[in-house]
CSV table of C-alpha atoms in Angstrom, one decimal:
chain,number,residue,atom,x,y,z
A,4,MET,CA,99.3,75.1,117.3
A,5,ASN,CA,100.5,71.6,118.4
A,6,ARG,CA,103.0,71.8,121.3
A,7,ARG,CA,106.2,69.8,121.0
A,8,PHE,CA,108.2,69.3,124.2
A,9,THR,CA,111.4,67.2,124.6
A,10,HIS,CA,112.8,66.1,128.0
A,11,VAL,CA,116.4,65.1,128.3
A,12,ASP,CA,117.7,63.4,131.4
A,13,VAL,CA,121.3,62.2,132.3
A,14,ASN,CA,121.3,58.6,133.4
A,15,ASN,CA,122.6,58.0,136.9
A,16,PHE,CA,124.1,61.5,136.9
A,17,TYR,CA,126.5,61.5,139.8
A,18,VAL,CA,127.8,58.0,139.0
A,19,SER,CA,128.1,58.8,135.3
A,20,CYS,CA,130.2,61.9,136.0
A,21,GLU,CA,132.6,59.8,138.0
A,22,ARG,CA,132.8,57.1,135.2
A,23,VAL,CA,133.8,59.7,132.6
A,24,PHE,CA,137.2,60.0,134.3
A,25,GLN,CA,137.4,56.5,135.7
A,26,PRO,CA,136.4,54.1,132.8
A,27,LYS,CA,137.3,51.2,135.1
A,28,LEU,CA,134.0,51.9,136.9
A,29,GLU,CA,131.9,51.1,133.9
A,30,HIS,CA,129.6,48.1,134.7
A,31,ALA,CA,131.0,48.1,138.3
A,32,PRO,CA,128.9,48.6,141.4
A,33,VAL,CA,129.3,52.3,142.4
A,34,ILE,CA,127.7,54.4,145.1
A,35,VAL,CA,128.1,58.2,145.8
A,36,LEU,CA,127.7,59.3,149.4
A,37,SER,CA,126.2,62.5,150.9
A,38,ASN,CA,128.0,65.2,152.7
A,39,CYS,CA,130.5,64.0,155.3
A,40,ASP,CA,130.1,60.5,153.8
A,41,GLY,CA,126.9,59.9,155.6
A,42,CYS,CA,124.5,57.9,153.4
A,43,VAL,CA,123.9,56.7,149.8
A,44,ILE,CA,122.6,59.4,147.5
A,45,ALA,CA,123.3,57.9,144.1
A,46,ARG,CA,123.5,54.3,142.8
A,47,SER,CA,124.6,52.6,139.7
A,48,ALA,CA,122.3,50.0,138.1
A,49,GLU,CA,124.5,47.2,139.6
A,50,ILE,CA,123.9,48.6,143.1
A,51,ARG,CA,120.1,48.7,142.5
A,52,ALA,CA,120.3,45.1,141.4
A,53,MET,CA,121.9,44.3,144.8
A,54,GLY,CA,118.9,45.8,146.5
A,55,ILE,CA,120.7,48.6,148.2
A,56,GLU,CA,118.3,51.5,148.9
A,57,MET,CA,118.8,55.2,148.7
A,58,GLY,CA,119.6,56.7,152.1
A,59,THR,CA,121.3,53.6,153.5
A,60,PRO,CA,124.0,54.8,156.0
A,61,TRP,CA,127.6,54.2,154.9
A,62,PHE,CA,128.6,52.6,158.1
A,63,GLN,CA,126.1,49.8,157.5
A,64,LEU,CA,127.5,49.1,154.0
A,65,ARG,CA,131.2,49.3,154.8
A,66,ASP,CA,131.8,45.6,155.3
A,67,MET,CA,129.5,44.6,152.4
A,68,ALA,CA,131.3,47.0,150.1
A,69,ARG,CA,134.6,45.4,150.9
A,70,LYS,CA,133.3,41.8,150.3
A,71,ARG,CA,131.4,42.5,147.1
A,72,GLY,CA,133.7,45.0,145.4
A,73,ILE,CA,131.5,48.1,145.7
A,74,THR,CA,133.2,51.4,145.0
A,75,ALA,CA,132.1,54.1,147.3
A,76,LEU,CA,132.9,57.8,146.5
A,77,SER,CA,132.4,61.1,148.3
A,78,SER,CA,130.1,63.6,146.6
A,79,ASN,CA,132.1,65.8,144.3
A,80,TYR,CA,129.7,68.8,143.7
A,81,THR,CA,132.4,70.9,142.0
A,82,LEU,CA,132.7,68.2,139.3
A,83,TYR,CA,129.0,67.5,139.1
A,84,GLY,CA,128.1,71.2,138.7
A,85,ASP,CA,130.7,71.8,135.9
A,86,MET,CA,129.6,68.6,134.0
A,87,SER,CA,126.0,69.7,134.3
A,88,ALA,CA,126.8,73.1,132.8
A,89,ARG,CA,128.6,71.4,129.9
A,90,ALA,CA,125.8,69.0,129.2
A,91,MET,CA,123.1,71.7,129.4
A,92,ARG,CA,125.1,74.0,127.0
A,93,THR,CA,125.5,71.1,124.6
A,94,ILE,CA,121.8,70.2,124.7
A,95,GLY,CA,120.8,73.8,124.3
A,96,ARG,CA,122.3,74.0,120.8
A,97,TRP,CA,119.1,72.6,119.3
A,98,THR,CA,116.8,75.4,120.4
A,99,PRO,CA,117.0,79.2,121.0
A,100,GLN,CA,118.0,80.0,124.6
A,101,GLU,CA,114.4,81.0,125.5
A,102,ASP,CA,113.1,77.6,124.5
A,103,GLN,CA,115.2,75.7,127.0
A,104,GLU,CA,114.3,75.2,130.7
A,105,VAL,CA,117.1,73.7,132.9
A,106,TYR,CA,114.8,71.9,135.3
A,107,SER,CA,117.5,70.4,137.6
A,108,ILE,CA,121.2,69.5,137.6
A,109,ASP,CA,120.5,66.5,135.3
A,110,GLU,CA,117.3,67.4,133.5
A,111,THR,CA,116.2,69.9,130.9
A,112,PHE,CA,113.1,70.6,128.8
A,113,LEU,CA,113.3,71.8,125.2
A,114,ASP,CA,110.3,73.4,123.4
A,115,PHE,CA,110.3,72.6,119.7
A,116,THR,CA,106.8,74.2,119.1
A,117,ARG,CA,108.4,77.0,117.0
A,118,GLN,CA,110.2,74.4,114.9
A,119,PRO,CA,107.4,72.2,113.5
A,120,ARG,CA,109.5,70.7,110.8
A,121,VAL,CA,112.1,69.2,113.2
A,122,ASP,CA,112.0,65.4,113.3
A,123,LEU,CA,111.9,64.8,117.1
A,124,LEU,CA,113.1,61.2,116.8
A,125,GLU,CA,116.1,62.0,114.7
A,126,THR,CA,116.8,65.1,116.9
A,127,GLY,CA,116.7,63.0,120.0
A,128,ARG,CA,119.1,60.5,118.6
A,129,ALA,CA,121.5,63.4,117.6
A,130,ILE,CA,121.2,64.9,121.1
A,131,ARG,CA,122.0,61.5,122.7
A,132,ALA,CA,125.0,60.9,120.5
A,133,THR,CA,126.4,64.4,120.8
A,134,VAL,CA,126.2,64.6,124.6
A,135,LYS,CA,127.9,61.2,124.8
A,136,GLN,CA,130.7,62.3,122.4
A,137,HIS,CA,131.3,65.8,123.7
A,138,VAL,CA,130.7,65.5,127.4
A,139,GLY,CA,130.9,61.7,128.0
A,140,LEU,CA,127.5,61.4,129.7
A,141,PRO,CA,124.7,59.0,128.7
A,142,VAL,CA,121.3,60.6,128.3
A,143,CYS,CA,117.7,59.5,127.4
A,144,VAL,CA,115.3,61.6,125.4
A,145,GLY,CA,111.5,61.7,125.5
A,146,SER,CA,109.2,63.8,123.3
A,147,ALA,CA,105.5,64.5,123.4
A,148,SER,CA,102.8,67.1,123.2
A,149,SER,CA,103.0,68.1,126.9
A,150,LYS,CA,105.7,68.3,129.5
A,151,THR,CA,104.2,65.5,131.6
A,152,LEU,CA,103.9,63.2,128.6
A,153,SER,CA,107.5,64.0,127.6
A,154,LYS,CA,108.7,63.0,131.1
A,155,LEU,CA,106.7,59.8,130.6
A,156,ALA,CA,108.3,59.3,127.2
A,157,ASN,CA,111.7,59.6,128.7
A,158,ARG,CA,110.9,57.0,131.3
A,159,LEU,CA,109.9,54.6,128.5
A,160,ALA,CA,113.1,55.4,126.6
A,161,LYS,CA,115.1,54.5,129.8
A,162,LYS,CA,113.2,51.4,130.9
A,163,GLN,CA,112.3,49.7,127.5
A,164,PRO,CA,115.2,48.6,125.3
A,165,ARG,CA,113.1,48.8,122.1
A,166,TRP,CA,113.4,52.6,122.1
A,167,GLU,CA,117.2,52.6,122.3
A,168,GLY,CA,117.2,55.7,124.6
A,169,VAL,CA,114.9,57.9,122.5
A,170,CYS,CA,111.1,57.8,122.5
A,171,ASP,CA,108.8,60.1,120.5
A,172,LEU,CA,105.1,59.8,121.5
A,173,THR,CA,103.9,62.5,119.1
A,174,THR,CA,103.8,60.1,116.1
A,175,LEU,CA,102.1,57.2,117.9
A,176,PRO,CA,98.4,56.4,117.3
A,177,THR,CA,96.2,56.8,120.3
A,178,SER,CA,95.7,53.0,120.7
A,179,GLU,CA,99.5,52.4,120.9
A,180,LEU,CA,100.0,55.3,123.3
A,181,GLU,CA,97.4,54.1,125.7
A,182,SER,CA,98.8,50.6,125.5
A,183,LEU,CA,102.1,52.0,126.7
A,184,MET,CA,100.5,54.1,129.4
A,185,ALA,CA,98.7,51.0,130.8
A,186,ASP,CA,102.0,49.5,131.8
A,187,VAL,CA,103.2,52.6,133.7
A,188,ALA,CA,102.3,52.8,137.4
A,189,VAL,CA,100.4,55.9,138.4
A,190,THR,CA,103.1,56.7,141.0
A,191,ASP,CA,105.6,56.9,138.1
A,192,VAL,CA,103.7,59.9,136.6
A,193,TRP,CA,105.4,63.2,137.1
A,194,GLY,CA,103.9,64.9,140.2
A,195,VAL,CA,102.2,61.8,141.7
A,196,GLY,CA,104.1,60.8,144.8
A,197,HIS,CA,103.7,57.8,147.0
A,198,ARG,CA,101.0,59.2,149.4
A,199,LEU,CA,98.9,60.5,146.5
A,200,GLY,CA,99.4,57.1,144.7
A,201,VAL,CA,97.9,55.2,147.7
A,202,ARG,CA,94.8,57.4,147.6
A,203,LEU,CA,94.4,57.0,143.8
A,204,ASN,CA,94.9,53.2,144.1
A,205,ALA,CA,92.1,53.1,146.6
A,206,GLU,CA,89.8,54.5,143.9
A,207,GLY,CA,91.0,52.0,141.3
A,208,ILE,CA,93.5,54.3,139.6
A,209,TYR,CA,96.6,52.2,139.3
A,210,SER,CA,98.2,53.2,136.0
A,211,ALA,CA,99.0,56.3,133.9
A,212,LEU,CA,96.2,55.2,131.6
A,213,HIS,CA,93.7,55.1,134.4
A,214,LEU,CA,94.6,58.6,135.4
A,215,ARG,CA,94.4,59.8,131.8
A,216,GLN,CA,90.9,58.4,131.6
A,217,ALA,CA,89.7,59.9,134.9
A,218,ASP,CA,87.2,62.7,134.9
A,219,PRO,CA,89.2,65.9,135.3
A,220,ARG,CA,86.4,67.8,137.1
A,221,ARG,CA,86.1,65.0,139.6
A,222,ILE,CA,89.8,64.8,140.1
A,223,ARG,CA,89.8,68.6,140.7
A,224,GLU,CA,87.1,68.3,143.3
A,225,ARG,CA,88.9,65.5,145.2
A,226,TYR,CA,92.6,66.3,144.7
A,227,GLY,CA,92.9,69.9,143.5
A,228,VAL,CA,93.8,71.8,140.4
A,229,VAL,CA,97.4,70.5,140.2
A,230,LEU,CA,96.3,66.9,139.6
A,231,GLU,CA,93.5,68.0,137.3
A,232,ARG,CA,96.2,69.7,135.2
A,233,THR,CA,98.2,66.4,135.2
A,234,VAL,CA,95.2,64.6,133.9
A,235,ARG,CA,94.8,67.1,131.0
A,236,GLU,CA,98.6,66.9,130.3
A,237,LEU,CA,98.3,63.1,130.1
A,238,ARG,CA,95.6,63.7,127.5
A,239,GLY,CA,98.0,65.7,125.4
A,240,VAL,CA,96.8,69.1,126.4
A,241,ALA,CA,99.8,71.3,127.3
A,242,CYS,CA,99.0,73.1,130.5
A,243,LEU,CA,102.6,73.8,131.5
A,244,ASP,CA,105.0,76.1,129.7
A,245,LEU,CA,108.7,76.4,130.1
A,246,GLU,CA,109.4,78.3,133.3
A,247,ASP,CA,112.0,80.8,134.3
A,248,ILE,CA,113.5,79.9,137.7
A,249,PRO,CA,112.2,82.5,140.2
A,250,PRO,CA,114.7,84.2,142.5
A,251,LYS,CA,115.0,82.4,145.8
A,252,GLN,CA,113.3,84.0,148.8
A,253,GLN,CA,115.9,82.7,151.2
A,254,ILE,CA,119.5,81.6,150.7
A,255,ILE,CA,121.1,79.1,153.1
A,256,ALA,CA,124.7,77.9,153.3
A,257,SER,CA,125.2,75.1,155.9
A,258,ARG,CA,127.5,72.1,156.4
A,259,MET,CA,128.5,69.5,159.0
A,260,PHE,CA,132.0,69.9,160.2
A,261,GLY,CA,134.6,67.2,159.6
A,262,ALA,CA,135.6,67.6,163.3
A,263,PRO,CA,133.9,69.3,166.3
A,264,ILE,CA,134.6,72.9,167.0
A,265,TYR,CA,134.7,74.5,170.5
A,266,ALA,CA,136.3,78.0,170.0
A,267,ALA,CA,134.5,81.1,168.7
A,268,ASP,CA,137.4,82.2,166.5
A,269,GLU,CA,137.4,78.9,164.7
A,270,LEU,CA,133.6,79.0,164.3
A,271,ALA,CA,134.0,82.5,162.8
A,272,GLU,CA,136.1,80.9,160.0
A,273,THR,CA,133.2,78.7,159.1
A,274,ILE,CA,130.8,81.5,159.1
A,275,ARG,CA,133.0,83.7,156.8
A,276,GLU,CA,133.3,80.8,154.4
A,277,TYR,CA,129.6,79.9,154.4
A,278,MET,CA,128.6,83.6,154.0
A,279,GLY,CA,131.0,83.8,151.0
A,280,ARG,CA,129.0,81.0,149.3
A,281,ALA,CA,125.6,82.6,150.2
A,282,VAL,CA,126.6,86.0,148.9
A,283,ARG,CA,127.7,84.5,145.6
A,284,LYS,CA,124.2,83.1,145.1
A,285,LEU,CA,122.7,86.3,146.2
A,286,ARG,CA,124.7,88.3,143.7
A,287,GLN,CA,124.0,85.8,140.9
A,288,GLN,CA,120.3,86.4,141.2
A,289,ALA,CA,120.9,90.2,141.5
A,290,SER,CA,119.3,90.5,144.9
A,291,VAL,CA,120.1,92.2,148.2
A,292,ALA,CA,119.5,90.9,151.7
A,293,GLY,CA,117.8,92.8,154.6
A,294,SER,CA,118.4,90.3,157.4
A,295,VAL,CA,121.1,87.7,158.4
A,296,GLY,CA,120.4,84.5,160.4
A,297,VAL,CA,123.0,82.2,162.0
A,298,TRP,CA,122.6,78.9,163.8
A,299,LEU,CA,124.9,76.4,165.6
A,300,HIS,CA,124.3,72.7,166.4
A,301,THR,CA,125.8,70.2,168.7
A,302,ASN,CA,125.4,66.5,167.8
A,303,PRO,CA,122.0,65.3,169.0
A,304,ARG,CA,123.1,61.7,168.6
A,305,ARG,CA,125.7,62.0,171.4
A,306,PRO,CA,123.6,62.1,174.6
A,307,GLN,CA,126.8,62.3,176.6
A,308,ASP,CA,127.3,65.9,175.2
A,309,VAL,CA,125.6,69.0,176.6
A,310,GLN,CA,123.3,70.0,173.8
A,311,HIS,CA,123.1,73.5,172.5
A,312,HIS,CA,121.2,74.5,169.3
A,313,PRO,CA,121.0,78.4,169.4
A,314,SER,CA,119.9,80.5,166.5
A,315,ALA,CA,119.4,84.2,166.0
A,316,CYS,CA,118.9,86.8,163.2
A,317,LEU,CA,119.7,90.5,162.9
A,318,PRO,CA,118.4,93.0,160.3
A,319,VAL,CA,120.9,94.9,158.1
A,320,PRO,CA,120.5,98.7,158.4
A,321,ILE,CA,120.4,99.0,154.6
A,322,PRO,CA,119.6,95.9,152.4
A,323,THR,CA,122.9,95.0,150.6
A,324,ASP,CA,124.9,92.4,148.7
A,325,ASP,CA,128.1,93.6,150.2
A,326,ILE,CA,130.0,90.5,151.5
A,327,GLY,CA,131.9,92.6,154.1
A,328,THR,CA,128.8,94.0,155.7
A,329,LEU,CA,126.9,90.7,155.7
A,330,THR,CA,129.9,88.8,157.0
A,331,ARG,CA,130.4,91.3,159.9
A,332,VAL,CA,126.7,90.9,160.9
A,333,ALA,CA,126.8,87.1,160.7
A,334,VAL,CA,130.0,86.8,162.8
A,335,ALA,CA,128.5,89.2,165.4
A,336,VAL,CA,125.4,87.1,165.6
A,337,MET,CA,127.5,83.9,165.9
A,338,ARG,CA,129.6,85.4,168.8
A,339,ALA,CA,126.4,86.4,170.6
A,340,ILE,CA,124.9,82.9,170.5
A,341,HIS,CA,128.1,80.9,171.0
A,342,LYS,CA,128.6,79.4,174.5
A,343,PRO,CA,132.2,78.2,175.4
A,344,GLY,CA,132.7,74.6,176.2
A,345,HIS,CA,130.1,73.1,173.8
A,346,ARG,CA,131.0,70.6,171.1
A,347,TYR,CA,129.6,72.2,167.9
A,348,THR,CA,129.3,69.9,164.9
A,349,LYS,CA,127.3,72.1,162.4
A,350,ALA,CA,126.7,75.8,161.6
A,351,GLY,CA,124.8,77.7,159.0
A,352,VAL,CA,124.0,81.1,157.7
A,353,MET,CA,120.8,82.4,156.1
A,354,LEU,CA,120.1,85.5,154.0
A,355,MET,CA,116.5,86.7,154.4
A,356,ASP,CA,114.3,89.5,153.4
A,357,LEU,CA,115.6,89.3,149.8
A,358,ARG,CA,114.6,91.8,147.2
A,359,ALA,CA,115.7,92.8,143.7
A,360,LYS,CA,118.8,95.0,143.8
A,361,GLU,CA,117.3,97.4,141.3
A,362,HIS,CA,114.2,98.0,143.5
A,363,ALA,CA,116.0,98.1,146.9
A,364,GLN,CA,115.5,101.2,149.0
A,365,GLY,CA,118.8,103.0,149.5
A,366,ASP,CA,120.0,105.5,152.0
A,367,LEU,CA,120.7,109.1,150.8
A,368,PHE,CA,123.3,109.7,153.4
A,369,ALA,CA,125.0,106.3,153.0
A,370,ALA,CA,125.3,106.4,149.3
A,371,GLU,CA,129.0,107.5,149.3
A,372,LEU,CA,129.9,104.6,151.6
A,373,ILE,CA,128.1,102.0,149.5
A,374,GLN,CA,128.7,103.0,145.9
A,375,PRO,CA,132.5,102.4,145.7
A,376,ARG,CA,132.1,98.8,146.9
A,377,ASP,CA,130.3,97.6,143.8
A,378,THR,CA,133.5,97.8,141.7
A,379,LEU,CA,135.4,95.7,144.3
A,380,LEU,CA,132.6,93.1,144.5
A,381,ASP,CA,132.4,92.8,140.7
A,382,THR,CA,136.1,92.3,140.6
A,383,LEU,CA,135.9,89.5,143.2
A,384,ASP,CA,133.1,87.8,141.2
A,385,ARG,CA,135.1,87.9,138.0
A,386,ILE,CA,138.2,86.5,139.7
A,387,ASN,CA,136.2,83.6,141.3
A,388,GLY,CA,134.3,83.1,138.1
A,389,LYS,CA,137.5,82.8,136.0
A,390,TRP,CA,139.8,80.9,138.5
A,391,GLY,CA,137.3,78.9,140.5
A,392,ARG,CA,135.1,79.3,143.6
A,393,GLY,CA,137.0,80.4,146.6
A,394,THR,CA,140.1,81.7,144.8
A,395,VAL,CA,139.7,85.0,146.8
A,396,GLY,CA,137.5,85.6,149.8
A,397,LEU,CA,137.1,87.7,152.9
A,398,GLY,CA,139.7,87.3,155.6
A,399,SER,CA,140.4,83.6,156.4
A,400,ALA,CA,137.7,82.5,153.9
A,401,GLY,CA,140.2,83.3,151.1
A,402,LEU,CA,143.0,81.1,152.5
A,403,GLN,CA,143.4,77.8,150.6
A,404,ARG,CA,144.7,75.7,153.4
A,405,PRO,CA,143.4,72.5,155.1
A,406,ARG,CA,141.2,73.0,158.1
A,407,ALA,CA,140.3,70.5,160.7
A,408,TRP,CA,136.6,71.4,160.4
A,409,SER,CA,136.4,71.0,156.7
A,410,MET,CA,133.7,68.6,155.5
A,411,LYS,CA,134.8,64.9,155.8
A,412,ARG,CA,135.2,63.4,152.3
A,413,ASP,CA,137.6,60.6,152.5
A,414,MET,CA,136.8,59.2,149.1
A,415,LEU,CA,136.7,62.4,147.1
A,416,THR,CA,137.8,62.3,143.4
A,417,PRO,CA,139.7,65.2,141.8
A,418,ALA,CA,138.0,68.3,140.4
A,419,TYR,CA,139.1,67.1,136.9
A,420,THR,CA,137.5,69.9,134.9
A,421,THR,CA,138.0,73.0,137.1
A,422,ARG,CA,141.5,72.8,138.7
A,423,TRP,CA,144.7,72.8,136.7
A,424,ASP,CA,146.5,70.9,139.4
A,425,GLN,CA,143.9,68.1,139.3
A,426,LEU,CA,143.8,67.4,135.6
A,427,ALA,CA,143.7,63.7,134.7
A,428,THR,CA,147.1,62.4,133.5
A,429,VAL,CA,147.2,60.3,130.3
A,430,ARG,CA,150.2,58.1,129.5
A,431,ALA,CA,150.6,56.7,126.0
């Protein structure tokens, strides 16, 4: 059976999400900054044309942005997460749920192998038009007989205007396919990074076509089975199937503070809030945690400060997903490692020793204490799911008030799609 994969990718995802609600930013130079407005993590095409690199610190760009009319925005992950969910649901209409793999916040694979009569070119055009109309986001679509080739097809759709955003390699003769691959650098092949590219270049492998024509057995001997698989995928042999996302083995919640913290009670507020986020992820993957870790950081770039970077972990007597139990343990660990007088700028929590909740070893004598909490936790999940993350929480984590330590985001746009009080206003 011939495999048929389609890869759909949102163009300039973070910038495109912002442009949906601010049409004035279309064709304007836009950057999105990392947490605490630290550095560039997303660029519009106009910014790329200016030669501004990813990771450039914001303080180095501030004057240039003012002079050249660059719009800088704080990262709005609430908006991006919701827009991603809407786009993935829309794209998923073309296949059964089990034939879609959400690969990242802005990429997804569809498997049309069980729909051999579907015209992939027409379907790609329909996906592109529907996502633009229903969600407002621009996407490119690539189709081929393997996942690696479909990623390459998507790149061609994005880079070459002749494809108009949709490229189907399944219908091309071999000579034309190889002609296209000759113009793609080997470092642009999925899974080939810069370091590996340097080694391949040294052996005369510069393009995707060169890699496709390489001897798979020799590639395996020199680079391993993963690159051998890439060679076979470039030849149209599907070696990769859609994958279910495996449960995480560790869950971390960590942020820089918007302002330094000295007091243990104020640090406890951050720990409660971070643990709330970590436990939500834990419960979403139906796991329990057997150990809790906490760390604190002062700012290493301030040599005038006394540095202190403590960390510690503590096992939980019975593995659990109970936010009350895990938060109590985390706050106790924090108080044990905190030293008064230090200027802390970052803290984090980690849930470890994760296991599936259905396989967790219980405690016969503690059953009566644990069982009634499930109803309460399910209720908290439903409230936060319906009314938004952080609507209710444990202790001060549930208080919706500004805090001095909250993450610095001076150029944050509204949560247009998830908060009633931040809906866009339209005037006729």
